[in-house]
mmCIF file of C-alpha atoms (C1' of nucleotides) in Angstrom:
data_model
loop_
_atom_site.group_PDB
_atom_site.id
_atom_site.type_symbol
_atom_site.label_atom_id
_atom_site.label_comp_id
_atom_site.label_asym_id
_atom_site.label_seq_id
_atom_site.Cartn_x
_atom_site.Cartn_y
_atom_site.Cartn_z
ATOM 1 C CA MET A 5 -5.302 15.423 -16.571
ATOM 2 C CA LEU A 6 -5.301 12.350 -18.614
ATOM 3 C CA VAL A 7 -8.137 9.975 -17.794
ATOM 4 C CA PRO A 8 -8.187 6.169 -19.822
ATOM 5 C CA ALA A 9 -11.541 7.074 -22.001
ATOM 6 C CA MET A 10 -12.639 3.611 -21.184
ATOM 7 C CA PHE A 11 -12.272 4.167 -17.005
ATOM 8 C CA GLN A 12 -14.018 7.864 -17.639
ATOM 9 C CA ASN A 13 -17.652 7.124 -15.952
ATOM 10 C CA LEU A 14 -16.050 4.474 -13.474
ATOM 11 C CA ILE A 15 -16.787 5.835 -10.096
ATOM 12 C CA GLY A 16 -13.909 3.140 -8.424
ATOM 13 C CA TYR A 17 -11.348 4.609 -11.035
ATOM 14 C CA HIS A 18 -11.982 8.159 -9.631
ATOM 15 C CA LEU A 19 -12.424 7.364 -6.142
ATOM 16 C CA ARG A 20 -8.563 5.165 -5.659
ATOM 17 C CA VAL A 21 -7.237 8.063 -7.387
ATOM 18 C CA ALA A 22 -8.425 10.608 -5.772
ATOM 19 C CA GLN A 23 -7.659 8.734 -2.301
ATOM 20 C CA GLU A 24 -4.427 7.784 -3.258
ATOM 21 C CA MET A 25 -3.430 11.356 -4.641
ATOM 22 C CA SER A 26 -4.672 13.110 -1.578
ATOM 23 C CA PHE A 27 -2.818 10.501 0.842
ATOM 24 C CA GLN A 28 -0.026 11.131 -1.110
ATOM 25 C CA ALA A 29 0.204 14.623 -0.686
ATOM 26 C CA PHE A 30 -0.341 14.060 2.763
ATOM 27 C CA ALA A 31 2.694 11.570 3.381
ATOM 28 C CA ARG A 32 5.101 14.215 1.246
ATOM 29 C CA ALA A 33 3.963 16.831 3.808
ATOM 30 C CA ALA A 34 4.337 14.380 6.552
ATOM 31 C CA GLY A 35 7.551 13.166 4.834
ATOM 32 C CA LYS A 36 9.190 16.646 4.928
ATOM 33 C CA ALA A 37 8.799 17.593 9.061
ATOM 34 C CA ASP A 38 10.169 13.603 8.876
ATOM 35 C CA LEU A 39 7.208 12.596 10.318
ATOM 36 C CA LYS A 40 6.444 8.529 9.237
ATOM 37 C CA PRO A 41 2.790 9.105 8.085
ATOM 38 C CA GLY A 42 2.088 5.110 8.825
ATOM 39 C CA TRP A 43 2.603 6.312 12.609
ATOM 40 C CA TYR A 44 -0.587 9.046 12.058
ATOM 41 C CA SER A 45 -3.199 5.981 12.685
ATOM 42 C CA LEU A 46 -1.442 4.275 15.685
ATOM 43 C CA LEU A 47 -0.903 7.143 17.659
ATOM 44 C CA THR A 48 -4.469 8.740 16.952
ATOM 45 C CA VAL A 49 -5.346 5.826 18.294
ATOM 46 C CA LEU A 50 -3.446 5.435 20.816
ATOM 47 C CA ALA A 51 -4.244 9.643 21.902
ATOM 48 C CA ASP A 52 -7.755 8.550 22.929
ATOM 49 C CA ARG A 53 -7.311 5.835 25.333
ATOM 50 C CA GLU A 54 -5.063 5.111 27.797
ATOM 51 C CA SER A 55 -3.513 2.510 27.211
ATOM 52 C CA MET A 56 -3.425 -0.462 24.902
ATOM 53 C CA THR A 57 -2.389 -3.927 23.533
ATOM 54 C CA PRO A 58 -0.606 -4.388 20.147
ATOM 55 C CA SER A 59 -3.042 -7.131 19.595
ATOM 56 C CA GLU A 60 -6.319 -4.400 20.346
ATOM 57 C CA LEU A 61 -3.506 -1.677 18.531
ATOM 58 C CA SER A 62 -3.700 -3.638 15.222
ATOM 59 C CA ARG A 63 -7.685 -4.436 15.504
ATOM 60 C CA ILE A 64 -8.283 -1.138 15.326
ATOM 61 C CA CYS A 65 -5.721 -0.205 13.242
ATOM 62 C CA GLY A 66 -6.700 -2.860 10.696
ATOM 63 C CA ARG A 67 -3.148 -4.240 10.311
ATOM 64 C CA ASP A 68 -1.495 -6.916 10.864
ATOM 65 C CA ARG A 69 -0.890 -8.382 14.854
ATOM 66 C CA SER A 70 3.073 -9.162 12.935
ATOM 67 C CA THR A 71 3.275 -5.581 11.164
ATOM 68 C CA LEU A 72 2.969 -3.772 14.487
ATOM 69 C CA THR A 73 6.199 -5.312 16.190
ATOM 70 C CA SER A 74 8.559 -3.430 14.070
ATOM 71 C CA SER A 75 5.936 0.103 14.037
ATOM 72 C CA LEU A 76 6.057 -0.009 17.748
ATOM 73 C CA LYS A 77 9.886 -1.208 17.642
ATOM 74 C CA ALA A 78 10.646 1.911 15.773
ATOM 75 C CA LEU A 79 7.925 3.909 18.340
ATOM 76 C CA SER A 80 9.308 3.345 21.164
ATOM 77 C CA HIS A 81 13.371 3.396 19.894
ATOM 78 C CA ARG A 82 12.094 6.921 19.345
ATOM 79 C CA GLY A 83 10.196 7.747 22.513
ATOM 80 C CA LEU A 84 7.062 8.530 20.976
ATOM 81 C CA ILE A 85 5.325 4.904 23.206
ATOM 82 C CA GLU A 86 6.285 3.572 25.847
ATOM 83 C CA ARG A 87 5.286 -0.460 26.832
ATOM 84 C CA ARG A 88 4.351 -1.912 30.019
ATOM 85 C CA ALA A 89 4.290 -5.209 31.250
ATOM 86 C CA ASN A 90 1.239 -6.826 32.323
ATOM 87 C CA PRO A 91 0.929 -8.396 35.436
ATOM 88 C CA ASP A 92 -1.534 -10.638 34.685
ATOM 89 C CA ASP A 93 -0.365 -12.250 31.709
ATOM 90 C CA GLN A 94 3.248 -12.212 31.150
ATOM 91 C CA ARG A 95 3.077 -12.474 27.464
ATOM 92 C CA SER A 96 1.202 -9.461 27.177
ATOM 93 C CA TYR A 97 2.387 -5.420 27.320
ATOM 94 C CA SER A 98 0.658 -2.470 26.868
ATOM 95 C CA VAL A 99 1.257 1.015 24.930
ATOM 96 C CA ARG A 100 0.955 3.795 25.768
ATOM 97 C CA LEU A 101 1.706 7.378 24.605
ATOM 98 C CA THR A 102 4.767 9.314 25.851
ATOM 99 C CA GLU A 103 4.401 13.418 26.443
ATOM 100 C CA ASN A 104 6.394 13.546 23.197
ATOM 101 C CA GLY A 105 4.391 10.489 21.267
ATOM 102 C CA ARG A 106 1.660 12.850 22.087
ATOM 103 C CA LYS A 107 3.339 15.819 20.601
ATOM 104 C CA MET A 108 4.270 13.835 17.124
ATOM 105 C CA GLN A 109 0.484 13.110 17.475
ATOM 106 C CA GLU A 110 -0.401 16.935 17.243
ATOM 107 C CA ARG A 111 1.986 17.701 14.815
ATOM 108 C CA LEU A 112 0.821 14.627 12.200
ATOM 109 C CA HIS A 113 -3.417 15.869 13.024
ATOM 110 C CA ALA A 114 -2.540 19.620 12.104
ATOM 111 C CA ILE A 115 -0.327 18.504 8.716
ATOM 112 C CA ALA A 116 -4.029 16.014 8.029
ATOM 113 C CA VAL A 117 -6.225 19.028 8.540
ATOM 114 C CA VAL A 118 -4.163 21.300 6.768
ATOM 115 C CA TYR A 119 -4.815 18.567 3.637
ATOM 116 C CA ASP A 120 -8.111 18.507 4.285
ATOM 117 C CA ARG A 121 -9.029 21.993 4.709
ATOM 118 C CA HIS A 122 -7.643 21.534 0.851
ATOM 119 C CA LEU A 123 -10.456 19.710 0.596
ATOM 120 C CA ASP A 124 -12.557 21.201 1.616
ATOM 121 C CA GLU A 125 -11.962 24.082 -0.668
ATOM 122 C CA ILE A 126 -11.935 21.877 -3.445
ATOM 123 C CA ALA A 127 -15.496 20.035 -3.009
ATOM 124 C CA GLY A 128 -16.303 23.862 -1.524
ATOM 125 C CA LYS A 129 -20.718 23.525 -1.765
ATOM 126 C CA ASP A 130 -20.074 19.585 -2.456
ATOM 127 C CA LYS A 131 -18.761 19.019 0.818
ATOM 128 C CA ALA A 132 -22.460 17.696 2.345
ATOM 129 C CA VAL A 133 -22.996 15.177 -0.728
ATOM 130 C CA LEU A 134 -19.835 14.092 -0.852
ATOM 131 C CA ILE A 135 -19.188 12.848 2.514
ATOM 132 C CA ALA A 136 -23.056 11.301 2.144
ATOM 133 C CA VAL A 137 -22.325 9.650 -0.828
ATOM 134 C CA LEU A 138 -19.139 8.462 0.438
ATOM 135 C CA GLY A 139 -20.369 6.891 3.960
ATOM 136 C CA ARG A 140 -22.764 5.481 2.045
ATOM 137 C CA ILE A 141 -20.437 3.341 -0.155
ATOM 138 C CA ALA A 142 -18.317 2.843 2.790
ATOM 139 C CA ALA A 143 -21.624 0.944 4.705
ATOM 140 C CA THR A 144 -23.161 -0.656 1.819
ATOM 141 C CA PHE A 145 -19.697 -2.296 0.989
ATOM 142 C CA GLY A 146 -19.614 -4.222 5.164
ATOM 143 C CA THR A 147 -17.410 -2.468 7.365
ATOM 144 C CA PRO A 148 -14.379 -4.582 8.681
ATOM 145 C CA GLN A 149 -14.132 -5.694 12.027
ATOM 146 C CA HIS A 150 -11.102 -3.196 12.294
ATOM 147 C CA LEU A 151 -12.863 0.049 11.894
ATOM 148 C CA GLU A 152 -16.049 -0.872 13.687
ATOM 149 C CA ASP A 153 -13.880 -1.760 16.681
ATOM 150 C CA ALA A 154 -11.771 1.950 15.747
ATOM 151 C CA VAL A 155 -15.510 3.433 16.520
ATOM 152 C CA SER A 156 -15.751 2.588 20.086
ATOM 153 C CA PRO A 157 -12.617 4.315 21.677
ATOM 154 C CA LEU A 158 -12.899 7.609 19.258
ATOM 155 C CA ARG A 159 -15.936 7.641 19.431
ATOM 156 C CA ASP A 160 -16.785 9.541 22.126
ATOM 157 C CA LEU A 161 -13.955 12.337 21.579
ATOM 158 C CA PRO A 162 -14.574 15.974 22.627
ATOM 159 C CA GLN A 163 -15.113 18.115 19.718
ATOM 160 C CA MET B 2 -21.295 2.949 9.941
ATOM 161 C CA LEU B 3 -20.156 5.060 13.568
ATOM 162 C CA VAL B 4 -17.596 7.641 12.069
ATOM 163 C CA PRO B 5 -15.510 8.390 15.035
ATOM 164 C CA ALA B 6 -16.177 11.956 16.473
ATOM 165 C CA MET B 7 -12.570 13.505 15.367
ATOM 166 C CA PHE B 8 -12.620 12.565 11.819
ATOM 167 C CA GLN B 9 -16.683 12.567 10.983
ATOM 168 C CA ASN B 10 -15.867 16.171 9.612
ATOM 169 C CA LEU B 11 -12.706 14.839 7.502
ATOM 170 C CA ILE B 12 -12.657 14.338 3.700
ATOM 171 C CA GLY B 13 -9.954 12.639 3.956
ATOM 172 C CA TYR B 14 -10.807 9.831 6.085
ATOM 173 C CA HIS B 15 -13.980 9.405 4.387
ATOM 174 C CA LEU B 16 -12.077 9.017 0.896
ATOM 175 C CA ARG B 17 -10.435 6.533 2.608
ATOM 176 C CA VAL B 18 -12.756 4.436 3.781
ATOM 177 C CA ALA B 19 -15.236 4.346 0.836
ATOM 178 C CA GLN B 20 -11.758 3.611 -1.430
ATOM 179 C CA GLU B 21 -10.397 0.403 0.933
ATOM 180 C CA MET B 22 -14.316 -1.075 1.529
ATOM 181 C CA SER B 23 -15.037 -1.042 -1.822
ATOM 182 C CA PHE B 24 -11.297 -2.080 -2.847
ATOM 183 C CA GLN B 25 -11.378 -4.865 -0.655
ATOM 184 C CA ALA B 26 -14.682 -6.148 -1.771
ATOM 185 C CA PHE B 27 -13.488 -6.210 -5.486
ATOM 186 C CA ALA B 28 -10.857 -7.689 -4.629
ATOM 187 C CA ARG B 29 -12.047 -10.418 -2.394
ATOM 188 C CA ALA B 30 -14.407 -11.816 -5.915
ATOM 189 C CA ALA B 31 -11.088 -11.111 -7.781
ATOM 190 C CA GLY B 32 -8.990 -13.328 -5.680
ATOM 191 C CA LYS B 33 -12.200 -16.091 -5.536
ATOM 192 C CA ALA B 34 -11.981 -16.119 -9.032
ATOM 193 C CA ASP B 35 -8.178 -16.870 -8.782
ATOM 194 C CA LEU B 36 -7.281 -12.929 -10.394
ATOM 195 C CA LYS B 37 -4.533 -11.118 -8.876
ATOM 196 C CA PRO B 38 -6.113 -8.145 -8.539
ATOM 197 C CA GLY B 39 -2.955 -6.353 -9.490
ATOM 198 C CA TRP B 40 -3.003 -7.207 -12.815
ATOM 199 C CA TYR B 41 -6.334 -5.669 -13.915
ATOM 200 C CA SER B 42 -5.448 -2.307 -14.052
ATOM 201 C CA LEU B 43 -2.479 -3.356 -16.719
ATOM 202 C CA LEU B 44 -4.102 -5.635 -18.233
ATOM 203 C CA THR B 45 -6.813 -3.240 -18.850
ATOM 204 C CA VAL B 46 -4.391 -0.537 -19.679
ATOM 205 C CA LEU B 47 -2.935 -2.403 -22.381
ATOM 206 C CA ALA B 48 -6.579 -4.136 -23.411
ATOM 207 C CA ASP B 49 -6.954 -0.320 -25.057
ATOM 208 C CA ARG B 50 -3.854 -0.060 -26.777
ATOM 209 C CA GLU B 51 -2.356 -2.211 -29.672
ATOM 210 C CA SER B 52 1.065 -2.244 -27.290
ATOM 211 C CA MET B 53 3.264 0.172 -24.292
ATOM 212 C CA THR B 54 6.922 -0.143 -23.782
ATOM 213 C CA PRO B 55 6.930 -0.546 -20.326
ATOM 214 C CA SER B 56 8.192 2.897 -19.283
ATOM 215 C CA GLU B 57 4.589 3.735 -20.502
ATOM 216 C CA LEU B 58 2.924 1.796 -18.921
ATOM 217 C CA SER B 59 4.414 3.044 -15.845
ATOM 218 C CA ARG B 60 3.688 6.202 -16.607
ATOM 219 C CA ILE B 61 -0.154 5.579 -16.991
ATOM 220 C CA CYS B 62 -0.914 2.964 -14.136
ATOM 221 C CA GLY B 63 1.413 5.538 -11.811
ATOM 222 C CA ARG B 64 3.322 2.532 -10.130
ATOM 223 C CA ASP B 65 7.669 2.923 -10.168
ATOM 224 C CA ARG B 66 9.048 1.427 -13.631
ATOM 225 C CA SER B 67 11.225 -1.159 -11.502
ATOM 226 C CA THR B 68 7.124 -2.504 -9.810
ATOM 227 C CA LEU B 69 6.439 -3.012 -13.699
ATOM 228 C CA THR B 70 9.538 -5.590 -13.928
ATOM 229 C CA SER B 71 8.428 -8.661 -12.286
ATOM 230 C CA SER B 72 5.062 -7.560 -12.879
ATOM 231 C CA LEU B 73 5.264 -8.277 -16.609
ATOM 232 C CA LYS B 74 7.455 -11.723 -16.177
ATOM 233 C CA ALA B 75 4.568 -13.117 -14.292
ATOM 234 C CA LEU B 76 1.761 -11.981 -16.908
ATOM 235 C CA SER B 77 4.750 -13.348 -19.745
ATOM 236 C CA HIS B 78 5.020 -16.318 -17.647
ATOM 237 C CA ARG B 79 1.544 -16.426 -17.750
ATOM 238 C CA GLY B 80 1.426 -16.103 -21.310
ATOM 239 C CA LEU B 81 -0.968 -13.525 -20.620
ATOM 240 C CA ILE B 82 1.168 -10.792 -22.767
ATOM 241 C CA GLU B 83 4.241 -10.692 -25.196
ATOM 242 C CA ARG B 84 7.037 -8.777 -25.801
ATOM 243 C CA ARG B 85 8.531 -7.068 -28.957
ATOM 244 C CA ALA B 86 11.702 -5.824 -29.647
ATOM 245 C CA ASN B 87 11.868 -2.319 -30.491
ATOM 246 C CA PRO B 88 13.961 -2.797 -34.132
ATOM 247 C CA ASP B 89 14.471 1.230 -33.857
ATOM 248 C CA ASP B 90 15.654 0.956 -30.234
ATOM 249 C CA GLN B 91 17.791 -1.779 -28.549
ATOM 250 C CA ARG B 92 16.790 -0.528 -25.248
ATOM 251 C CA SER B 93 13.169 -1.005 -25.338
ATOM 252 C CA TYR B 94 10.531 -3.053 -26.168
ATOM 253 C CA SER B 95 7.193 -3.515 -26.733
ATOM 254 C CA VAL B 96 4.182 -5.280 -24.398
ATOM 255 C CA ARG B 97 0.962 -6.879 -25.595
ATOM 256 C CA LEU B 98 -2.304 -8.644 -24.634
ATOM 257 C CA THR B 99 -2.240 -12.344 -26.575
ATOM 258 C CA GLU B 100 -5.441 -13.530 -26.183
ATOM 259 C CA ASN B 101 -5.401 -15.423 -23.329
ATOM 260 C CA GLY B 102 -4.297 -12.027 -21.922
ATOM 261 C CA ARG B 103 -7.891 -10.536 -23.539
ATOM 262 C CA LYS B 104 -9.979 -12.860 -21.798
ATOM 263 C CA MET B 105 -8.256 -12.471 -18.085
ATOM 264 C CA GLN B 106 -8.708 -9.438 -18.735
ATOM 265 C CA GLU B 107 -12.456 -9.505 -19.668
ATOM 266 C CA ARG B 108 -12.767 -11.456 -16.614
ATOM 267 C CA LEU B 109 -11.744 -8.948 -14.413
ATOM 268 C CA HIS B 110 -13.386 -6.119 -15.708
ATOM 269 C CA ALA B 111 -16.486 -8.092 -15.145
ATOM 270 C CA ILE B 112 -15.533 -8.320 -11.567
ATOM 271 C CA ALA B 113 -15.161 -4.397 -12.035
ATOM 272 C CA VAL B 114 -18.182 -3.478 -13.844
ATOM 273 C CA VAL B 115 -20.652 -5.174 -11.120
ATOM 274 C CA TYR B 116 -18.697 -3.766 -8.243
ATOM 275 C CA ASP B 117 -19.052 -0.114 -10.210
ATOM 276 C CA ARG B 118 -22.986 -0.827 -10.846
ATOM 277 C CA HIS B 119 -23.133 -1.156 -7.103
ATOM 278 C CA LEU B 120 -21.197 2.099 -6.864
ATOM 279 C CA ASP B 121 -23.896 4.290 -9.688
ATOM 280 C CA GLU B 122 -26.639 2.504 -7.463
ATOM 281 C CA ILE B 123 -25.423 4.014 -4.273
ATOM 282 C CA ALA B 124 -24.432 7.091 -6.475
ATOM 283 C CA GLY B 125 -27.568 7.848 -7.849
ATOM 284 C CA LYS B 126 -28.253 11.159 -8.613
ATOM 285 C CA ASP B 127 -25.230 12.585 -7.014
ATOM 286 C CA LYS B 128 -22.809 10.212 -9.559
ATOM 287 C CA ALA B 129 -21.720 13.081 -11.888
ATOM 288 C CA VAL B 130 -20.766 15.752 -8.762
ATOM 289 C CA LEU B 131 -19.341 12.582 -6.932
ATOM 290 C CA ILE B 132 -17.132 12.084 -9.991
ATOM 291 C CA ALA B 133 -16.095 15.472 -10.677
ATOM 292 C CA VAL B 134 -15.158 16.605 -6.970
ATOM 293 C CA LEU B 135 -13.252 13.402 -7.306
ATOM 294 C CA GLY B 136 -12.153 14.666 -10.354
ATOM 295 C CA ARG B 137 -10.931 17.742 -8.460
ATOM 296 C CA ILE B 138 -9.641 16.206 -5.942
ATOM 297 C CA ALA B 139 -7.080 14.536 -8.304
ATOM 298 C CA ALA B 140 -6.060 16.693 -10.064
ATOM 299 C CA THR B 141 -5.466 18.710 -7.495
ATOM 300 C CA PHE B 142 -3.348 16.542 -5.528
ATOM 301 C CA GLY B 143 -1.508 15.461 -8.666
ATOM 302 C CA THR B 144 -0.454 18.278 -9.829
ATOM 303 C CA PRO B 145 2.895 19.843 -8.639
ATOM 304 C CA GLN B 146 1.785 23.563 -8.734
ATOM 305 C CA HIS B 147 -0.115 22.466 -5.143
ATOM 306 C CA LEU B 148 2.929 21.034 -3.524
ATOM 307 C CA GLU B 149 6.857 21.810 -4.257
ATOM 308 C CA ASP B 150 7.286 18.419 -5.182
ATOM 309 C CA ALA B 151 7.110 17.575 -9.103
ATOM 310 C CA VAL B 152 5.408 14.200 -8.458
ATOM 311 C CA SER B 153 2.157 14.065 -10.017
ATOM 312 C CA PRO B 154 1.951 9.946 -11.587
ATOM 313 C CA LEU B 155 -1.144 8.771 -13.285
ATOM 314 C CA ARG B 156 -2.711 6.912 -10.719
ATOM 315 C CA ASP B 157 -5.304 3.986 -11.960
ATOM 316 C CA LEU B 158 -6.798 0.868 -11.249
ATOM 317 C CA PRO B 159 -7.801 -0.381 -8.611
ATOM 318 C CA GLN B 160 -4.833 -3.226 -8.226
ATOM 319 C "C1'" DG C 20 -2.620 -31.978 37.931
ATOM 320 C "C1'" DC C 21 -2.168 -32.560 33.800
ATOM 321 C "C1'" DA C 22 -2.889 -33.249 28.890
ATOM 322 C "C1'" DA C 23 -4.815 -30.113 25.027
ATOM 323 C "C1'" DT C 24 -5.967 -26.359 23.571
ATOM 324 C "C1'" DA C 25 -5.771 -21.337 22.910
ATOM 325 C "C1'" DT C 26 -4.106 -16.981 23.111
ATOM 326 C "C1'" DA C 27 -0.108 -12.503 22.628
ATOM 327 C "C1'" DG C 28 3.859 -11.353 20.915
ATOM 328 C "C1'" DT C 29 7.662 -12.463 17.219
ATOM 329 C "C1'" DT C 30 9.658 -14.217 13.501
ATOM 330 C "C1'" DT C 31 10.016 -15.399 8.919
ATOM 331 C "C1'" DG C 32 8.950 -15.596 4.045
ATOM 332 C "C1'" DA C 33 6.424 -14.018 0.408
ATOM 333 C "C1'" DT C 34 5.249 -9.705 -2.475
ATOM 334 C "C1'" DG C 35 4.693 -5.730 -3.710
ATOM 335 C "C1'" DT C 36 6.638 -0.966 -3.943
ATOM 336 C "C1'" DC C 37 9.458 3.170 -4.251
ATOM 337 C "C1'" DA C 38 14.037 5.414 -5.078
ATOM 338 C "C1'" DA C 39 18.683 4.595 -6.216
ATOM 339 C "C1'" DA C 40 22.378 2.714 -8.418
ATOM 340 C "C1'" DT C 41 23.665 0.108 -12.626
ATOM 341 C "C1'" DT C 42 23.531 -1.335 -17.539
ATOM 342 C "C1'" DT C 43 23.183 -0.552 -22.334
ATOM 343 C "C1'" DA C 44 21.665 2.139 -25.968
ATOM 344 C "C1'" DT C 45 20.674 6.445 -27.753
ATOM 345 C "C1'" DA C 46 21.256 11.558 -28.246
ATOM 346 C "C1'" DT C 47 24.065 15.643 -27.535
ATOM 347 C "C1'" DT C 48 27.657 18.574 -27.401
ATOM 348 C "C1'" DC C 49 31.575 20.258 -28.705
ATOM 349 C "C1'" DG D 8 34.190 11.420 -34.016
ATOM 350 C "C1'" DA D 9 34.835 11.360 -29.447
ATOM 351 C "C1'" DA D 10 32.976 12.784 -25.008
ATOM 352 C "C1'" DT D 11 29.407 13.765 -22.306
ATOM 353 C "C1'" DA D 12 24.506 13.154 -20.882
ATOM 354 C "C1'" DT D 13 20.099 11.201 -21.425
ATOM 355 C "C1'" DA D 14 17.134 7.085 -21.517
ATOM 356 C "C1'" DA D 15 15.084 2.430 -21.509
ATOM 357 C "C1'" DA D 16 14.652 -1.411 -18.101
ATOM 358 C "C1'" DT D 17 16.535 -3.739 -14.859
ATOM 359 C "C1'" DT D 18 18.718 -5.050 -10.136
ATOM 360 C "C1'" DT D 19 19.181 -3.447 -5.713
ATOM 361 C "C1'" DG D 20 18.381 -2.098 -0.672
ATOM 362 C "C1'" DA D 21 14.947 -0.655 2.361
ATOM 363 C "C1'" DC D 22 10.470 -0.909 4.375
ATOM 364 C "C1'" DA D 23 5.120 -2.180 4.576
ATOM 365 C "C1'" DT D 24 2.311 -5.649 4.584
ATOM 366 C "C1'" DC D 25 0.482 -9.978 5.662
ATOM 367 C "C1'" DA D 26 -0.020 -15.070 6.293
ATOM 368 C "C1'" DA D 27 1.925 -19.013 8.557
ATOM 369 C "C1'" DA D 28 4.973 -21.136 11.539
ATOM 370 C "C1'" DC D 29 7.212 -20.612 16.185
ATOM 371 C "C1'" DT D 30 7.556 -19.647 21.331
ATOM 372 C "C1'" DA D 31 5.995 -18.764 25.691
ATOM 373 C "C1'" DT D 32 2.015 -17.959 28.493
ATOM 374 C "C1'" DA D 33 -2.672 -19.102 29.683
ATOM 375 C "C1'" DT D 34 -6.951 -21.579 29.370
ATOM 376 C "C1'" DT D 35 -9.822 -25.121 28.978
ATOM 377 C "C1'" DG D 36 -11.624 -30.173 30.146
ATOM 378 C "C1'" DC D 37 -11.159 -34.278 31.395
#
DNA sequence: GCAATATAGTTTGATGTCAAATTTATATTC
DNA sequence: GAATATAAATTTGACATCAAACTATATTGC
């Protein structure tokens, strides 16, 4: 694989390439199963909660609220989520997974796990070091609010 | 930083978060200097070459050729690159940096290098291992043999 | 109690991306 | 040498995304 000489020593370059390549592999696999990779984070966050409002989901997934409008419409139209009016606030509504939505989340997660096994094999004995360094990078460059928030709902998941 | 339990053993998760954090830091810094991070990869690749065609640039930067059309128009309009007709092939033309383009590339590169120094410090003695593993990931997922799809564009810098 | 302000969600507009179709030019084949 | 195929760049269409404007409802402050 050809790497421009001037990038050879830049960690940021390798980080970006590796991330994009592995994500694209996941996206292609999901696409073949007619699954949108963009759904993965939404469904996975929802899978751990009774229900959430679009705004909460937006903060946790790190995407603008306006972006979720069409995603939620698509997910709802496909019967993967359902909306429920909030009796206390007529502006708002809550979203929760349907049974099909849960199955879809599991399918996507299964695909993600398969790709992560590839990553495990590639990393080999360096896996612990890799995860440690990546963790330090994430911590150093600051944790955006959306990821900070994302932690709380998922923190206590059964292993 | 807290990591959701269901993700804490997934390399892909740490890879994505680390990449997202460091790229956003770079993008914010570039944005403050009124620079489009999307220009960085194009200008940097061009900075290393006499000239290139849009197709070569597209392959090296891993973006679809059609995507480059508007970018090159913007860069050209700003006087950062110039186009030259190819006398041997009237369909094609070459692109090269202007003096201003080189200055702009240097400004962006300086910002990128600052962030990569942070990454160096964070990686410390693990830098070589990190780059090696990231390289293997890119090579594996960017190589068609591992996936039926023959999609293996070369990715490049944060943009 | 009502006007001002804030909030939830959507709509709109701009940008960046890919894929497919198009156009024009070059190569290949018969 | 004409027909066909390939190639370079662009155009078009479909999305995803963010930010700003907008609508409808809630909350706050006076």
